[in-house]
């Protein structure tokens, strides 16, 4: 759907300036709030529309010729509600050219990869990738003639040794959303640039707020807006924000694929975005308190939280990130599936379900083993992932303490 943020005319010139000189929390508040879209109120209305009407045939023809974003054309190109969201997302990424919106994070990843790859290419993808990203590469891209080779998420500058003549793109996810290895994104991007290879980053954990991909050298930054951008577990959304060089390609591919986000969903995402900074800071504080407590429990072997020293890539997190989200995993010392169920099933404050980034806490048993090919997953016991919501962390800790007692009993019964 054509909803770029820095609106450009067909000759590439900017229609509006941005507010990228302001600090990130300010940009979250001001981004996309153009008077021409909001009128006399604070937020853009929900423009529900398929047909956009023209005054006359000359205007209709002129709109087709100019092919501009941020202009009424047809429903699939969005309306001010979607344009405002896309513009706000671009404002979050200094150096970015524009943002396309998608009906889910997976749709955004699929389109971005499709836009930069052609049959015969080799794609390098992190072994810690979100499993549907992996399946898309292993099934769809493979059928389409693209070979995917997986790399160790801790490879850093060693990525140079994995590049061959046919390598066209590197797909990163940092940190990995199950095992939380933090990648050396700047080092990988530097090498990729020297070799003219496109870099893509699934930046959902940091939500473009605690880590700004484009600024760090990434060509294409992807978010599952479903998580922290929306923040309330009620909308599916994806976005692709690109550097100048890739904007036309990504925009064209998304339009050819007919991608569109409803104005209602765009409105909710925009509302979520305005409070992203305060929510993320609260998720960070709660997450750290729970993670540090877990690290002291005898049954817990390791806590995989980028801000804690046990997490692979912790030093890179310290160097590159300005904060930590509320999603992390912990590895149990012994025990098994039955004990995991005993811990999770009776938690009072944690839901059991996929996704994360919402205001409510979630607990999920995870098994990274089947999704590893370049590396292997060896752990002391089962892994549990927590989404720490906005509850008081002391209540979450009390709930988890009872869960750990249940784990202990179940593990000892075996
Ligand atoms: C890291 C990561 N990327 C992408 C996605 C996909 O987002 P969506 O569920 O909106 O398709 C998810 C979903 O859980 C995720 O965890």
Tab-separated table of C-alpha atoms and ligand atoms in Angstrom:
chain	number	residue	atom	x	y	z
A	1	UNK	CA	0.000	0.000	0.000
A	2	UNK	CA	1.471	3.322	-0.939
A	3	UNK	CA	1.838	5.154	2.330
A	4	UNK	CA	5.355	6.461	2.459
A	5	UNK	CA	6.264	8.880	5.140
A	6	UNK	CA	8.567	11.383	3.608
A	7	UNK	CA	6.239	12.076	0.770
A	8	UNK	CA	7.991	12.415	-2.511
A	9	UNK	CA	6.818	13.609	-5.852
A	10	UNK	CA	7.456	11.361	-8.835
A	11	UNK	CA	10.744	13.246	-9.435
A	12	UNK	CA	11.885	12.199	-5.942
A	13	UNK	CA	11.679	15.666	-4.364
A	14	UNK	CA	10.297	15.910	-0.836
A	15	UNK	CA	6.824	17.227	-0.306
A	16	UNK	CA	7.263	17.883	3.383
A	17	UNK	CA	10.111	18.269	5.794
A	18	UNK	CA	10.312	15.960	8.780
A	19	UNK	CA	11.019	16.335	12.443
A	20	UNK	CA	14.036	14.039	12.535
A	21	UNK	CA	16.129	16.639	14.411
A	22	UNK	CA	14.001	16.022	17.489
A	23	UNK	CA	14.764	13.290	20.014
A	24	UNK	CA	13.070	9.881	19.513
A	25	UNK	CA	10.255	10.299	22.117
A	26	UNK	CA	9.340	13.652	20.552
A	27	UNK	CA	9.308	12.136	17.079
A	28	UNK	CA	6.862	9.480	18.310
A	29	UNK	CA	4.482	12.257	19.322
A	30	UNK	CA	4.853	14.535	16.302
A	31	UNK	CA	5.372	12.079	13.417
A	32	UNK	CA	2.705	12.060	10.713
A	33	UNK	CA	0.541	14.729	12.342
A	34	UNK	CA	0.074	16.907	9.305
A	35	UNK	CA	-2.689	19.450	9.590
A	36	UNK	CA	-3.932	18.571	6.105
A	37	UNK	CA	-4.622	15.026	7.418
A	38	UNK	CA	-5.866	15.762	10.933
A	39	UNK	CA	-7.856	18.942	10.353
A	40	UNK	CA	-8.713	20.686	13.627
A	41	UNK	CA	-8.362	17.572	15.792
A	42	UNK	CA	-5.305	15.817	17.187
A	43	UNK	CA	-5.513	12.478	15.366
A	44	UNK	CA	-6.323	11.761	11.717
A	45	UNK	CA	-9.862	10.455	11.334
A	46	UNK	CA	-10.469	6.898	10.132
A	47	UNK	CA	-10.946	7.333	6.403
A	48	UNK	CA	-12.821	4.232	5.249
A	49	UNK	CA	-12.583	4.183	1.496
A	50	UNK	CA	-12.195	2.054	-1.586
A	51	UNK	CA	-13.193	4.526	-4.309
A	52	UNK	CA	-11.585	7.954	-4.282
A	53	UNK	CA	-13.499	10.465	-6.397
A	54	UNK	CA	-12.010	12.909	-8.912
A	55	UNK	CA	-13.446	16.245	-10.014
A	56	UNK	CA	-12.948	15.473	-13.660
A	57	UNK	CA	-11.191	13.206	-16.154
A	58	UNK	CA	-8.193	15.538	-16.422
A	59	UNK	CA	-7.541	15.185	-12.650
A	60	UNK	CA	-7.919	11.415	-12.869
A	61	UNK	CA	-5.355	11.250	-15.679
A	62	UNK	CA	-2.982	13.627	-13.889
A	63	UNK	CA	-3.060	11.492	-10.715
A	64	UNK	CA	-2.126	8.391	-12.690
A	65	UNK	CA	0.767	10.174	-14.400
A	66	UNK	CA	2.233	11.649	-11.230
A	67	UNK	CA	2.035	8.344	-9.271
A	68	UNK	CA	2.608	10.256	-6.019
A	69	UNK	CA	2.222	8.932	-2.515
A	70	UNK	CA	0.137	10.797	0.031
A	71	UNK	CA	-2.455	11.724	-2.594
A	72	UNK	CA	-5.917	10.293	-3.025
A	73	UNK	CA	-5.898	7.742	-5.829
A	74	UNK	CA	-7.634	4.471	-4.919
A	75	UNK	CA	-8.278	2.655	-1.633
A	76	UNK	CA	-5.351	0.284	-2.018
A	77	UNK	CA	-2.967	3.257	-1.887
A	78	UNK	CA	-4.389	4.211	1.512
A	79	UNK	CA	-5.789	7.444	2.817
A	80	UNK	CA	-4.653	9.975	5.450
A	81	UNK	CA	-5.021	7.468	8.312
A	82	UNK	CA	-2.520	5.049	6.767
A	83	UNK	CA	-0.317	7.847	5.400
A	84	UNK	CA	0.018	9.355	8.877
A	85	UNK	CA	1.084	6.006	10.364
A	86	UNK	CA	3.606	5.376	7.595
A	87	UNK	CA	5.018	8.878	7.939
A	88	UNK	CA	5.331	8.488	11.721
A	89	UNK	CA	7.186	5.180	11.272
A	90	UNK	CA	9.609	6.769	8.813
A	91	UNK	CA	10.227	9.628	11.244
A	92	UNK	CA	11.455	7.030	13.741
A	93	UNK	CA	14.258	5.992	11.408
A	94	UNK	CA	16.566	8.916	10.582
A	95	UNK	CA	17.988	8.463	7.095
A	96	UNK	CA	14.981	6.493	5.863
A	97	UNK	CA	13.089	7.363	2.713
A	98	UNK	CA	9.674	5.822	3.301
A	99	UNK	CA	7.568	3.094	4.879
A	100	UNK	CA	5.163	0.589	3.373
A	101	UNK	CA	2.477	-0.972	5.578
A	102	UNK	CA	1.408	-4.629	5.550
A	103	UNK	CA	-1.370	-6.678	7.135
A	104	UNK	CA	1.133	-8.636	9.285
A	105	UNK	CA	4.798	-8.826	10.139
A	106	UNK	CA	5.199	-11.968	8.039
A	107	UNK	CA	3.666	-10.210	5.006
A	108	UNK	CA	6.204	-7.398	5.460
A	109	UNK	CA	9.149	-9.824	5.636
A	110	UNK	CA	7.899	-11.802	2.623
A	111	UNK	CA	7.485	-8.686	0.466
A	112	UNK	CA	10.835	-7.157	1.440
A	113	UNK	CA	12.716	-10.337	0.523
A	114	UNK	CA	10.787	-10.718	-2.708
A	115	UNK	CA	11.614	-7.130	-3.658
A	116	UNK	CA	15.384	-7.606	-3.460
A	117	UNK	CA	15.893	-11.205	-4.621
A	118	UNK	CA	15.688	-12.843	-8.027
A	119	UNK	CA	15.881	-16.531	-9.000
A	120	UNK	CA	19.465	-17.813	-8.821
A	121	UNK	CA	20.393	-15.597	-5.855
A	122	UNK	CA	21.747	-16.794	-2.526
A	123	UNK	CA	20.256	-15.374	0.668
A	124	UNK	CA	22.152	-15.464	3.962
A	125	UNK	CA	19.771	-15.746	6.890
A	126	UNK	CA	20.417	-15.853	10.619
A	127	UNK	CA	19.943	-19.263	12.226
A	128	UNK	CA	17.991	-17.533	15.004
A	129	UNK	CA	15.228	-16.369	12.614
A	130	UNK	CA	11.562	-16.351	13.577
A	131	UNK	CA	10.337	-19.742	12.307
A	132	UNK	CA	7.761	-18.472	9.734
A	133	UNK	CA	10.556	-16.325	8.192
A	134	UNK	CA	12.587	-19.491	7.910
A	135	UNK	CA	9.697	-21.465	6.423
A	136	UNK	CA	9.115	-18.722	3.853
A	137	UNK	CA	12.757	-18.985	2.782
A	138	UNK	CA	12.869	-22.794	2.838
A	139	UNK	CA	9.587	-23.274	0.968
A	140	UNK	CA	8.521	-20.246	-1.072
A	141	UNK	CA	11.932	-18.744	-1.907
A	142	UNK	CA	13.405	-22.153	-2.632
A	143	UNK	CA	10.618	-22.958	-5.088
A	144	UNK	CA	11.248	-19.575	-6.674
A	145	UNK	CA	14.930	-20.416	-7.243
A	146	UNK	CA	16.563	-18.651	-4.295
A	147	UNK	CA	18.915	-20.663	-2.087
A	148	UNK	CA	18.986	-19.785	1.620
A	149	UNK	CA	22.109	-20.441	3.674
A	150	UNK	CA	21.918	-20.010	7.428
A	151	UNK	CA	24.598	-18.349	9.516
A	152	UNK	CA	25.498	-18.288	13.201
A	153	UNK	CA	23.866	-15.153	14.698
A	154	UNK	CA	27.180	-14.422	16.474
A	155	UNK	CA	29.146	-14.481	13.212
A	156	UNK	CA	29.771	-10.691	13.179
A	157	UNK	CA	32.453	-9.687	10.667
A	158	UNK	CA	32.962	-13.410	9.941
A	159	UNK	CA	29.981	-13.064	7.577
A	160	UNK	CA	32.603	-12.098	4.951
A	161	UNK	CA	33.694	-15.751	4.720
A	162	UNK	CA	30.132	-16.878	3.915
A	163	UNK	CA	29.582	-14.526	1.001
A	164	UNK	CA	29.783	-16.001	-2.487
A	165	UNK	CA	29.332	-14.514	-5.961
A	166	UNK	CA	25.606	-15.170	-5.878
A	167	UNK	CA	24.928	-13.714	-2.414
A	168	UNK	CA	22.477	-10.849	-2.862
A	169	UNK	CA	20.956	-10.282	0.577
A	170	UNK	CA	21.481	-10.854	4.291
A	171	UNK	CA	18.418	-11.256	6.516
A	172	UNK	CA	19.105	-10.458	10.186
A	173	UNK	CA	16.932	-10.618	13.272
A	174	UNK	CA	18.498	-9.095	16.359
A	175	UNK	CA	18.019	-10.218	19.005
A	176	UNK	CA	16.518	-13.558	17.962
A	177	UNK	CA	12.995	-13.718	19.359
A	178	UNK	CA	13.392	-17.131	21.067
A	179	UNK	CA	17.061	-17.311	22.000
A	180	UNK	CA	17.999	-13.597	22.054
A	181	UNK	CA	21.476	-13.615	20.496
A	182	UNK	CA	22.337	-9.995	19.700
A	183	UNK	CA	24.014	-9.595	16.317
A	184	UNK	CA	26.780	-7.232	15.294
A	185	UNK	CA	24.517	-5.473	12.806
A	186	UNK	CA	26.922	-2.585	12.013
A	187	UNK	CA	29.786	-5.025	11.251
A	188	UNK	CA	27.578	-7.159	9.001
A	189	UNK	CA	26.217	-4.072	7.202
A	190	UNK	CA	29.697	-2.656	6.632
A	191	UNK	CA	30.851	-5.833	4.892
A	192	UNK	CA	27.602	-6.125	2.949
A	193	UNK	CA	27.961	-2.550	1.657
A	194	UNK	CA	31.512	-3.211	0.453
A	195	UNK	CA	30.198	-6.230	-1.482
A	196	UNK	CA	26.985	-4.506	-2.686
A	197	UNK	CA	24.757	-6.920	-0.794
A	198	UNK	CA	21.381	-5.781	0.547
A	199	UNK	CA	20.848	-5.954	4.307
A	200	UNK	CA	17.441	-6.545	5.910
A	201	UNK	CA	16.733	-6.503	9.631
A	202	UNK	CA	13.741	-7.792	11.569
A	203	UNK	CA	13.918	-5.106	14.269
A	204	UNK	CA	10.688	-6.018	16.050
A	205	UNK	CA	12.208	-6.492	19.530
A	206	UNK	CA	13.719	-3.001	19.654
A	207	UNK	CA	10.670	-1.581	17.811
A	208	UNK	CA	12.868	0.934	15.914
A	209	UNK	CA	13.075	2.813	19.217
A	210	UNK	CA	15.823	1.106	21.226
A	211	UNK	CA	17.780	0.378	18.006
A	212	UNK	CA	17.414	2.345	14.786
A	213	UNK	CA	18.287	0.071	11.903
A	214	UNK	CA	18.706	2.527	9.045
A	215	UNK	CA	21.005	4.727	11.145
A	216	UNK	CA	23.110	1.631	11.928
A	217	UNK	CA	23.613	0.879	8.244
A	218	UNK	CA	20.691	-1.449	7.458
A	219	UNK	CA	19.099	-0.996	4.019
A	220	UNK	CA	15.651	-2.346	4.877
A	221	UNK	CA	14.210	-2.296	8.416
A	222	UNK	CA	11.195	-4.488	9.127
A	223	UNK	CA	8.773	-4.438	12.055
A	224	UNK	CA	5.991	-6.726	13.132
A	225	UNK	CA	3.910	-3.757	14.307
A	226	UNK	CA	1.598	-6.364	15.814
A	227	UNK	CA	3.925	-6.326	18.842
A	228	UNK	CA	5.123	-3.109	20.504
A	229	UNK	CA	3.892	-0.563	17.932
A	230	UNK	CA	0.271	-1.614	18.415
A	231	UNK	CA	1.009	-2.629	22.009
A	232	UNK	CA	-2.491	-3.753	22.960
A	233	UNK	CA	-2.787	-7.242	21.411
A	234	UNK	CA	-5.631	-6.217	19.134
A	235	UNK	CA	-4.205	-5.582	15.627
A	236	UNK	CA	-2.020	-7.443	13.110
A	237	UNK	CA	0.374	-5.141	11.254
A	238	UNK	CA	3.749	-5.071	9.510
A	239	UNK	CA	5.977	-2.343	8.114
A	240	UNK	CA	8.999	-2.036	5.859
A	241	UNK	CA	11.077	1.136	6.121
A	242	UNK	CA	13.832	1.605	3.583
A	243	UNK	CA	16.841	3.597	2.669
A	244	UNK	CA	16.473	5.720	-0.513
A	245	UNK	CA	18.126	3.102	-2.688
A	246	UNK	CA	15.472	0.452	-2.021
A	247	UNK	CA	12.369	2.569	-1.678
A	248	UNK	CA	11.105	2.357	-5.278
A	249	UNK	CA	11.629	-1.406	-5.426
A	250	UNK	CA	9.871	-2.157	-2.160
A	251	UNK	CA	7.020	0.260	-2.928
A	252	UNK	CA	6.463	-1.268	-6.368
A	253	UNK	CA	6.559	-4.860	-5.089
A	254	UNK	CA	4.117	-4.114	-2.250
A	255	UNK	CA	1.737	-2.446	-4.704
A	256	UNK	CA	2.034	-5.321	-7.171
A	257	UNK	CA	1.197	-7.738	-4.362
A	258	UNK	CA	-1.847	-5.630	-3.501
A	259	UNK	CA	-0.850	-5.096	0.125
A	260	UNK	CA	-3.197	-2.889	2.095
A	261	UNK	CA	-3.890	-2.158	5.771
A	262	UNK	CA	-7.347	-1.155	6.949
A	263	UNK	CA	-7.729	2.437	8.188
A	264	UNK	CA	-9.150	1.111	11.473
A	265	UNK	CA	-6.007	-0.944	12.088
A	266	UNK	CA	-3.778	1.944	11.014
A	267	UNK	CA	-5.592	4.216	13.462
A	268	UNK	CA	-5.060	1.811	16.372
A	269	UNK	CA	-1.406	1.332	15.468
A	270	UNK	CA	-0.903	5.096	15.314
A	271	UNK	CA	-2.506	5.444	18.721
A	272	UNK	CA	-0.214	2.745	20.093
A	273	UNK	CA	2.825	4.417	18.564
A	274	UNK	CA	2.258	7.662	20.470
A	275	UNK	CA	2.877	5.907	23.822
A	276	UNK	CA	5.635	3.562	22.622
A	277	UNK	CA	8.401	5.280	24.582
A	278	UNK	CA	6.659	5.148	27.980
A	279	UNK	CA	5.380	1.621	27.409
A	280	UNK	CA	8.788	0.325	26.325
A	281	UNK	CA	10.486	1.931	29.347
A	282	UNK	CA	7.960	0.216	31.613
A	283	UNK	CA	8.354	-3.131	29.799
A	284	UNK	CA	12.103	-2.683	30.191
A	285	UNK	CA	11.980	-1.968	33.937
A	286	UNK	CA	9.527	-4.810	34.645
A	287	UNK	CA	11.389	-7.235	32.385
A	288	UNK	CA	14.736	-6.517	34.003
A	289	UNK	CA	13.369	-6.932	37.514
A	290	UNK	CA	11.815	-10.299	36.659
A	291	UNK	CA	14.875	-11.434	34.668
A	292	UNK	CA	17.294	-10.568	37.487
A	293	UNK	CA	15.092	-12.397	39.997
A	294	UNK	CA	14.925	-15.467	37.757
A	295	UNK	CA	18.713	-15.456	37.367
A	296	UNK	CA	18.998	-16.030	41.133
A	297	UNK	CA	16.670	-19.040	41.271
A	298	UNK	CA	18.466	-22.371	41.709
A	299	UNK	CA	16.268	-24.183	39.158
A	300	UNK	CA	17.072	-21.610	36.474
A	301	UNK	CA	20.246	-22.376	34.569
A	302	UNK	CA	20.431	-19.205	32.426
A	303	UNK	CA	18.406	-16.139	31.597
A	304	UNK	CA	18.577	-15.104	27.943
A	305	UNK	CA	17.947	-11.378	28.254
A	306	UNK	CA	20.122	-9.064	26.104
A	307	UNK	CA	20.744	-6.752	29.077
A	308	UNK	CA	22.115	-9.595	31.244
A	309	UNK	CA	25.681	-10.908	30.854
A	310	UNK	CA	24.621	-14.548	30.218
A	311	UNK	CA	22.964	-13.572	26.935
A	312	UNK	CA	25.114	-14.155	23.823
A	313	UNK	CA	25.895	-10.767	22.296
A	314	UNK	CA	25.270	-8.852	25.552
A	315	UNK	CA	28.334	-6.643	24.870
A	316	UNK	CA	26.904	-5.701	21.472
A	317	UNK	CA	23.561	-4.857	23.083
A	318	UNK	CA	25.442	-2.554	25.492
A	319	UNK	CA	27.230	-0.873	22.594
A	320	UNK	CA	24.322	-0.455	20.145
A	321	UNK	CA	20.981	-0.378	21.977
A	322	UNK	CA	19.464	2.374	24.089
A	323	UNK	CA	17.180	0.038	26.043
A	324	UNK	CA	15.771	-3.472	26.415
A	325	UNK	CA	12.290	-4.680	25.545
A	326	UNK	CA	10.259	-6.886	27.915
A	327	UNK	CA	10.617	-10.136	25.959
A	328	UNK	CA	13.209	-12.719	27.050
A	329	UNK	CA	13.673	-16.431	27.731
A	330	UNK	CA	15.068	-18.523	30.535
A	331	UNK	CA	16.546	-21.997	30.502
A	332	UNK	CA	15.621	-24.444	33.261
A	333	UNK	CA	18.192	-26.674	34.911
A	334	UNK	CA	16.790	-30.148	34.267
A	335	UNK	CA	13.103	-31.059	34.325
A	336	UNK	CA	10.993	-31.703	31.279
A	337	UNK	CA	7.752	-31.020	29.407
A	338	UNK	CA	5.498	-32.083	32.274
A	339	UNK	CA	7.259	-29.739	34.705
A	340	UNK	CA	7.009	-26.877	32.193
A	341	UNK	CA	3.257	-27.418	31.928
A	342	UNK	CA	2.985	-27.496	35.749
A	343	UNK	CA	4.783	-24.147	35.925
A	344	UNK	CA	2.883	-22.382	33.147
A	345	UNK	CA	-0.641	-23.833	33.353
A	346	UNK	CA	-1.500	-22.349	36.744
A	347	UNK	CA	0.128	-18.950	36.406
A	348	UNK	CA	-2.483	-16.369	37.349
A	349	UNK	CA	-1.051	-13.321	35.571
A	350	UNK	CA	0.531	-14.830	32.452
A	351	UNK	CA	-1.536	-15.821	29.438
A	352	UNK	CA	-0.479	-18.754	27.270
A	353	UNK	CA	-0.313	-17.711	23.647
A	354	UNK	CA	1.739	-16.576	20.687
A	355	UNK	CA	2.790	-13.031	19.967
A	356	UNK	CA	4.165	-10.486	22.442
A	357	UNK	CA	4.610	-6.737	22.925
A	358	UNK	CA	1.137	-6.265	24.406
A	359	UNK	CA	0.344	-4.745	27.798
A	360	UNK	CA	-0.332	-8.173	29.320
A	361	UNK	CA	2.208	-10.791	30.335
A	362	UNK	CA	2.547	-14.094	28.476
A	363	UNK	CA	4.461	-17.328	29.111
A	364	UNK	CA	5.333	-19.724	26.305
A	365	UNK	CA	7.245	-23.016	26.244
A	366	UNK	CA	9.688	-22.896	23.327
A	367	UNK	CA	11.964	-25.419	21.670
A	368	UNK	CA	14.608	-23.850	19.416
A	369	UNK	CA	16.107	-27.266	18.492
A	370	UNK	CA	14.231	-28.035	15.233
A	371	UNK	CA	14.891	-24.566	13.791
A	372	UNK	CA	18.689	-24.759	13.895
A	373	UNK	CA	20.867	-25.846	10.991
A	374	UNK	CA	24.007	-23.670	11.079
A	375	UNK	CA	24.325	-24.002	14.847
A	376	UNK	CA	22.933	-26.459	17.375
A	377	UNK	CA	20.854	-25.702	20.417
A	378	UNK	CA	22.290	-27.314	23.540
A	379	UNK	CA	20.664	-26.387	26.810
A	380	UNK	CA	20.530	-27.612	30.386
A	381	UNK	CA	16.743	-28.049	30.204
A	382	UNK	CA	13.517	-26.672	28.723
A	383	UNK	CA	13.208	-23.037	27.630
A	384	UNK	CA	10.363	-20.702	28.604
A	385	UNK	CA	9.802	-17.319	26.954
A	386	UNK	CA	8.157	-14.476	28.856
A	387	UNK	CA	6.513	-11.347	27.555
A	388	UNK	CA	6.591	-8.999	30.524
A	389	UNK	CA	3.581	-6.720	30.334
A	390	UNK	CA	2.733	-3.592	32.287
A	391	UNK	CA	1.695	-5.294	35.545
A	392	UNK	CA	3.668	-4.583	38.728
A	393	UNK	CA	6.744	-6.835	38.419
A	394	UNK	CA	6.496	-7.833	42.110
A	395	UNK	CA	3.127	-9.474	41.364
A	396	UNK	CA	4.654	-11.271	38.367
A	397	UNK	CA	7.560	-12.494	40.487
A	398	UNK	CA	5.188	-13.824	43.170
A	399	UNK	CA	3.235	-15.667	40.460
A	400	UNK	CA	6.424	-17.124	38.945
A	401	UNK	CA	7.731	-18.141	42.391
A	402	UNK	CA	4.679	-20.379	42.835
A	403	UNK	CA	5.209	-21.669	39.302
A	404	UNK	CA	8.797	-22.606	40.102
A	405	UNK	CA	7.616	-24.514	43.191
A	406	UNK	CA	5.238	-26.485	40.969
A	407	UNK	CA	8.105	-27.095	38.542
A	408	UNK	CA	10.283	-28.428	41.343
A	409	UNK	CA	7.608	-30.864	42.509
A	410	UNK	CA	6.837	-32.096	39.006
A	411	UNK	CA	10.544	-32.458	38.129
A	412	UNK	CA	11.221	-34.431	41.348
A	413	UNK	CA	8.294	-36.802	40.693
A	414	UNK	CA	9.941	-37.993	37.484
B	1	LIG	C1	10.501	-11.505	15.564
B	1	LIG	C2	9.196	-11.591	14.847
B	1	LIG	N1	9.133	-11.164	13.588
B	1	LIG	C3	7.989	-11.223	12.885
B	1	LIG	C4	6.844	-11.738	13.438
B	1	LIG	C5	5.622	-11.853	12.590
B	1	LIG	O1	4.677	-10.884	12.910
B	1	LIG	P1	3.130	-11.144	12.621
B	1	LIG	O2	2.672	-12.089	13.692
B	1	LIG	O3	2.533	-9.790	12.701
B	1	LIG	O4	3.025	-11.743	11.266
B	1	LIG	C6	6.852	-12.195	14.748
B	1	LIG	C7	5.630	-12.757	15.362
B	1	LIG	O5	5.627	-13.316	16.423
B	1	LIG	C8	8.069	-12.130	15.479
B	1	LIG	O6	8.165	-12.605	16.724
